[in-house]
PDB file of C-alpha atoms in Angstrom:
ATOM      1  CA  MET H   1       0.000   0.000   0.000  1.00  0.00           C
ATOM      2  CA  ILE H   2       1.021   3.621  -0.491  1.00  0.00           C
ATOM      3  CA  LYS H   3       2.855   4.941   2.576  1.00  0.00           C
ATOM      4  CA  ARG H   4       3.694   8.571   1.779  1.00  0.00           C
ATOM      5  CA  LEU H   5       4.540  11.063  -0.923  1.00  0.00           C
ATOM      6  CA  SER H   6       8.318  11.138  -1.407  1.00  0.00           C
ATOM      7  CA  HIS H   7       8.673  13.392  -4.468  1.00  0.00           C
ATOM      8  CA  ALA H   8       6.566  16.206  -5.900  1.00  0.00           C
ATOM      9  CA  GLY H   9       7.319  18.241  -9.003  1.00  0.00           C
ATOM     10  CA  ILE H  10       7.386  21.937  -9.788  1.00  0.00           C
ATOM     11  CA  TYR H  11       7.975  23.153 -13.327  1.00  0.00           C
ATOM     12  CA  VAL H  12      10.531  25.960 -13.476  1.00  0.00           C
ATOM     13  CA  LEU H  13      11.842  28.111 -16.295  1.00  0.00           C
ATOM     14  CA  ASP H  14      15.555  27.735 -15.527  1.00  0.00           C
ATOM     15  CA  TYR H  15      17.328  25.101 -13.427  1.00  0.00           C
ATOM     16  CA  ASP H  16      20.131  27.304 -12.124  1.00  0.00           C
ATOM     17  CA  SER H  17      17.859  30.202 -11.242  1.00  0.00           C
ATOM     18  CA  ALA H  18      15.398  27.868  -9.516  1.00  0.00           C
ATOM     19  CA  ARG H  19      18.167  26.165  -7.545  1.00  0.00           C
ATOM     20  CA  GLU H  20      19.366  29.558  -6.341  1.00  0.00           C
ATOM     21  CA  PHE H  21      15.834  30.701  -5.433  1.00  0.00           C
ATOM     22  CA  TYR H  22      14.877  27.577  -3.501  1.00  0.00           C
ATOM     23  CA  THR H  23      18.178  27.291  -1.629  1.00  0.00           C
ATOM     24  CA  GLU H  24      19.281  30.892  -1.067  1.00  0.00           C
ATOM     25  CA  LYS H  25      15.897  32.577  -0.697  1.00  0.00           C
ATOM     26  CA  LEU H  26      13.724  29.817   0.781  1.00  0.00           C
ATOM     27  CA  GLY H  27      16.581  28.087   2.619  1.00  0.00           C
ATOM     28  CA  PHE H  28      15.935  24.607   1.217  1.00  0.00           C
ATOM     29  CA  GLN H  29      18.638  21.964   0.848  1.00  0.00           C
ATOM     30  CA  VAL H  30      19.737  20.451  -2.445  1.00  0.00           C
ATOM     31  CA  ARG H  31      18.925  16.733  -2.294  1.00  0.00           C
ATOM     32  CA  ALA H  32      20.138  15.777  -5.782  1.00  0.00           C
ATOM     33  CA  ASP H  33      21.589  17.549  -8.808  1.00  0.00           C
ATOM     34  CA  MET H  34      22.739  15.293 -11.623  1.00  0.00           C
ATOM     35  CA  LYS H  35      22.296  14.384 -15.273  1.00  0.00           C
ATOM     36  CA  MET H  36      19.984  11.442 -15.852  1.00  0.00           C
ATOM     37  CA  ASP H  37      20.862   9.223 -18.806  1.00  0.00           C
ATOM     38  CA  GLY H  38      22.863  12.153 -20.160  1.00  0.00           C
ATOM     39  CA  ARG H  39      19.561  13.666 -21.306  1.00  0.00           C
ATOM     40  CA  PHE H  40      17.995  15.735 -18.571  1.00  0.00           C
ATOM     41  CA  ARG H  41      18.828  17.250 -15.221  1.00  0.00           C
ATOM     42  CA  TRP H  42      17.493  15.704 -12.014  1.00  0.00           C
ATOM     43  CA  LEU H  43      17.385  18.542  -9.473  1.00  0.00           C
ATOM     44  CA  THR H  44      15.619  18.089  -6.158  1.00  0.00           C
ATOM     45  CA  VAL H  45      15.423  20.286  -3.074  1.00  0.00           C
ATOM     46  CA  GLY H  46      13.561  20.195   0.200  1.00  0.00           C
ATOM     47  CA  PRO H  47      13.126  21.866   3.569  1.00  0.00           C
ATOM     48  CA  ALA H  48      15.637  20.789   6.216  1.00  0.00           C
ATOM     49  CA  ASP H  49      12.834  19.795   8.605  1.00  0.00           C
ATOM     50  CA  GLN H  50      11.306  17.427   6.046  1.00  0.00           C
ATOM     51  CA  PRO H  51      14.122  15.113   4.914  1.00  0.00           C
ATOM     52  CA  GLY H  52      11.747  12.536   3.403  1.00  0.00           C
ATOM     53  CA  LEU H  53      10.370  14.961   0.806  1.00  0.00           C
ATOM     54  CA  GLU H  54      12.142  15.881  -2.414  1.00  0.00           C
ATOM     55  CA  ILE H  55      10.763  18.672  -4.592  1.00  0.00           C
ATOM     56  CA  ILE H  56      11.698  17.999  -8.211  1.00  0.00           C
ATOM     57  CA  LEU H  57      12.552  21.252  -9.998  1.00  0.00           C
ATOM     58  CA  MET H  58      12.074  20.492 -13.671  1.00  0.00           C
ATOM     59  CA  GLU H  59      12.269  22.530 -16.830  1.00  0.00           C
ATOM     60  CA  PRO H  60       9.736  21.564 -19.492  1.00  0.00           C
ATOM     61  CA  GLY H  61      11.357  19.866 -22.452  1.00  0.00           C
ATOM     62  CA  PRO H  62      12.802  16.640 -23.761  1.00  0.00           C
ATOM     63  CA  PRO H  63      12.583  13.784 -23.086  1.00  0.00           C
ATOM     64  CA  GLN H  64       9.178  14.335 -21.409  1.00  0.00           C
ATOM     65  CA  HIS H  65       7.792  16.975 -23.772  1.00  0.00           C
ATOM     66  CA  ASP H  66       7.831  17.705 -27.475  1.00  0.00           C
ATOM     67  CA  ALA H  67       8.702  21.228 -28.649  1.00  0.00           C
ATOM     68  CA  GLU H  68       5.093  22.453 -28.828  1.00  0.00           C
ATOM     69  CA  THR H  69       4.230  21.159 -25.338  1.00  0.00           C
ATOM     70  CA  GLU H  70       7.422  22.687 -23.939  1.00  0.00           C
ATOM     71  CA  LYS H  71       6.496  26.068 -25.448  1.00  0.00           C
ATOM     72  CA  GLN H  72       2.963  25.887 -24.032  1.00  0.00           C
ATOM     73  CA  LEU H  73       4.164  24.886 -20.550  1.00  0.00           C
ATOM     74  CA  ARG H  74       6.750  27.664 -20.460  1.00  0.00           C
ATOM     75  CA  GLU H  75       4.084  30.218 -21.373  1.00  0.00           C
ATOM     76  CA  ILE H  76       1.726  28.964 -18.641  1.00  0.00           C
ATOM     77  CA  ILE H  77       4.491  28.954 -16.018  1.00  0.00           C
ATOM     78  CA  ALA H  78       5.666  32.449 -16.943  1.00  0.00           C
ATOM     79  CA  LYS H  79       2.079  33.696 -16.836  1.00  0.00           C
ATOM     80  CA  GLY H  80       2.083  33.025 -13.085  1.00  0.00           C
ATOM     81  CA  VAL H  81      -1.211  31.158 -12.889  1.00  0.00           C
ATOM     82  CA  LEU H  82      -0.011  27.900 -11.322  1.00  0.00           C
ATOM     83  CA  GLY H  83      -0.591  27.518  -7.594  1.00  0.00           C
ATOM     84  CA  MET H  84       1.803  24.789  -6.606  1.00  0.00           C
ATOM     85  CA  GLY H  85       1.004  24.120  -2.954  1.00  0.00           C
ATOM     86  CA  ALA H  86       1.159  25.291   0.626  1.00  0.00           C
ATOM     87  CA  TRP H  87       4.181  25.487   2.911  1.00  0.00           C
ATOM     88  CA  ASP H  88       3.720  25.279   6.677  1.00  0.00           C
ATOM     89  CA  THR H  89       5.492  27.658   9.012  1.00  0.00           C
ATOM     90  CA  ASP H  90       5.431  28.143  12.775  1.00  0.00           C
ATOM     91  CA  ASP H  91       5.314  31.941  12.427  1.00  0.00           C
ATOM     92  CA  CYS H  92       3.906  33.306   9.181  1.00  0.00           C
ATOM     93  CA  ARG H  93       4.627  36.964   9.931  1.00  0.00           C
ATOM     94  CA  GLU H  94       8.272  36.335  10.872  1.00  0.00           C
ATOM     95  CA  THR H  95       8.831  34.048   7.881  1.00  0.00           C
ATOM     96  CA  PHE H  96       7.227  36.708   5.665  1.00  0.00           C
ATOM     97  CA  ARG H  97       9.697  39.310   6.985  1.00  0.00           C
ATOM     98  CA  THR H  98      12.676  36.970   6.526  1.00  0.00           C
ATOM     99  CA  LEU H  99      11.752  35.894   3.005  1.00  0.00           C
ATOM    100  CA  SER H 100      10.857  39.448   1.961  1.00  0.00           C
ATOM    101  CA  ALA H 101      14.303  40.597   3.114  1.00  0.00           C
ATOM    102  CA  ARG H 102      15.815  37.871   0.904  1.00  0.00           C
ATOM    103  CA  GLY H 103      13.946  39.227  -2.124  1.00  0.00           C
ATOM    104  CA  VAL H 104      10.974  36.836  -2.291  1.00  0.00           C
ATOM    105  CA  THR H 105       7.967  38.457  -3.995  1.00  0.00           C
ATOM    106  CA  PHE H 106       4.747  38.239  -2.006  1.00  0.00           C
ATOM    107  CA  LEU H 107       1.351  38.567  -3.638  1.00  0.00           C
ATOM    108  CA  GLN H 108      -0.421  38.771  -0.279  1.00  0.00           C
ATOM    109  CA  GLU H 109       0.947  39.810   3.090  1.00  0.00           C
ATOM    110  CA  PRO H 110       0.110  37.686   6.155  1.00  0.00           C
ATOM    111  CA  ALA H 111      -3.601  37.774   6.946  1.00  0.00           C
ATOM    112  CA  GLU H 112      -5.946  35.986   9.324  1.00  0.00           C
ATOM    113  CA  ARG H 113      -7.897  33.180   7.675  1.00  0.00           C
ATOM    114  CA  PRO H 114     -10.314  30.591   9.120  1.00  0.00           C
ATOM    115  CA  TYR H 115      -7.492  28.016   9.037  1.00  0.00           C
ATOM    116  CA  GLY H 116      -4.717  30.235  10.398  1.00  0.00           C
ATOM    117  CA  ILE H 117      -2.442  33.005   9.119  1.00  0.00           C
ATOM    118  CA  GLU H 118      -1.551  32.945   5.433  1.00  0.00           C
ATOM    119  CA  ALA H 119       0.677  34.856   3.027  1.00  0.00           C
ATOM    120  CA  VAL H 120       1.123  34.087  -0.682  1.00  0.00           C
ATOM    121  CA  PHE H 121       4.410  34.307  -2.596  1.00  0.00           C
ATOM    122  CA  ARG H 122       5.827  33.541  -6.043  1.00  0.00           C
ATOM    123  CA  ASP H 123       8.962  31.673  -6.964  1.00  0.00           C
ATOM    124  CA  ASP H 124      11.318  33.078  -9.587  1.00  0.00           C
ATOM    125  CA  SER H 125       9.497  31.211 -12.378  1.00  0.00           C
ATOM    126  CA  GLY H 126       6.057  32.597 -11.481  1.00  0.00           C
ATOM    127  CA  ASN H 127       4.569  29.677  -9.517  1.00  0.00           C
ATOM    128  CA  TRP H 128       2.675  30.814  -6.435  1.00  0.00           C
ATOM    129  CA  PHE H 129       2.517  29.186  -3.008  1.00  0.00           C
ATOM    130  CA  SER H 130       0.638  29.620   0.231  1.00  0.00           C
ATOM    131  CA  LEU H 131       2.747  30.159   3.352  1.00  0.00           C
ATOM    132  CA  THR H 132       0.555  29.097   6.249  1.00  0.00           C
ATOM    133  CA  GLU H 133       0.712  29.138  10.014  1.00  0.00           C
ATOM    134  CA  ARG H 134      -2.117  26.713  10.681  1.00  0.00           C
ATOM    135  CA  GLN H 135      -4.382  26.839  13.688  1.00  0.00           C
ATOM    136  CA  GLU H 136      -5.720  23.688  15.265  1.00  0.00           C
ATOM    137  CA  PHE H 137      -8.792  22.268  13.578  1.00  0.00           C
ATOM    138  CA  ASP H 138     -11.924  22.201  15.724  1.00  0.00           C
ATOM    139  CA  GLU H 139     -13.960  19.119  14.717  1.00  0.00           C
ATOM    140  CA  SER H 140     -17.073  20.561  16.314  1.00  0.00           C
ATOM    141  CA  LYS H 141     -17.008  23.505  13.849  1.00  0.00           C
ATOM    142  CA  PRO H 142     -15.964  22.055  10.487  1.00  0.00           C
ATOM    143  CA  TRP H 143     -17.623  24.820   8.447  1.00  0.00           C
ATOM    144  CA  SER H 144     -17.039  27.834  10.616  1.00  0.00           C
TER     145      SER H 144
END
């Protein structure tokens, strides 16, 4: 049976730029950076506190995509319409200040939400993410 998610992918526009963004701005660790079969780059990163998760940073292109698909994916990524997930933090406002000082672009500053405190940022390719300080879920009020 399935036990857990070990890898998740994020399309990026440039490997080197993405590696720099995710490590220097977000503070992630490089987990792997190598050529696979001499054809494409296998670049993974992840947060230090989550060693069992590898985020695959992948440029669209061969061998997975033909030229037309690569062009379409690059346009969608650059358009900034892909929401790629949510990152947990213990202190959303402090993490917002730290990441802002490192040059991370935020679309929304930290704000109170029913599920906690959330800010929204973009990576250097245009993908957007939620940064969330979650509050405990109250089972007695699932829709409040």
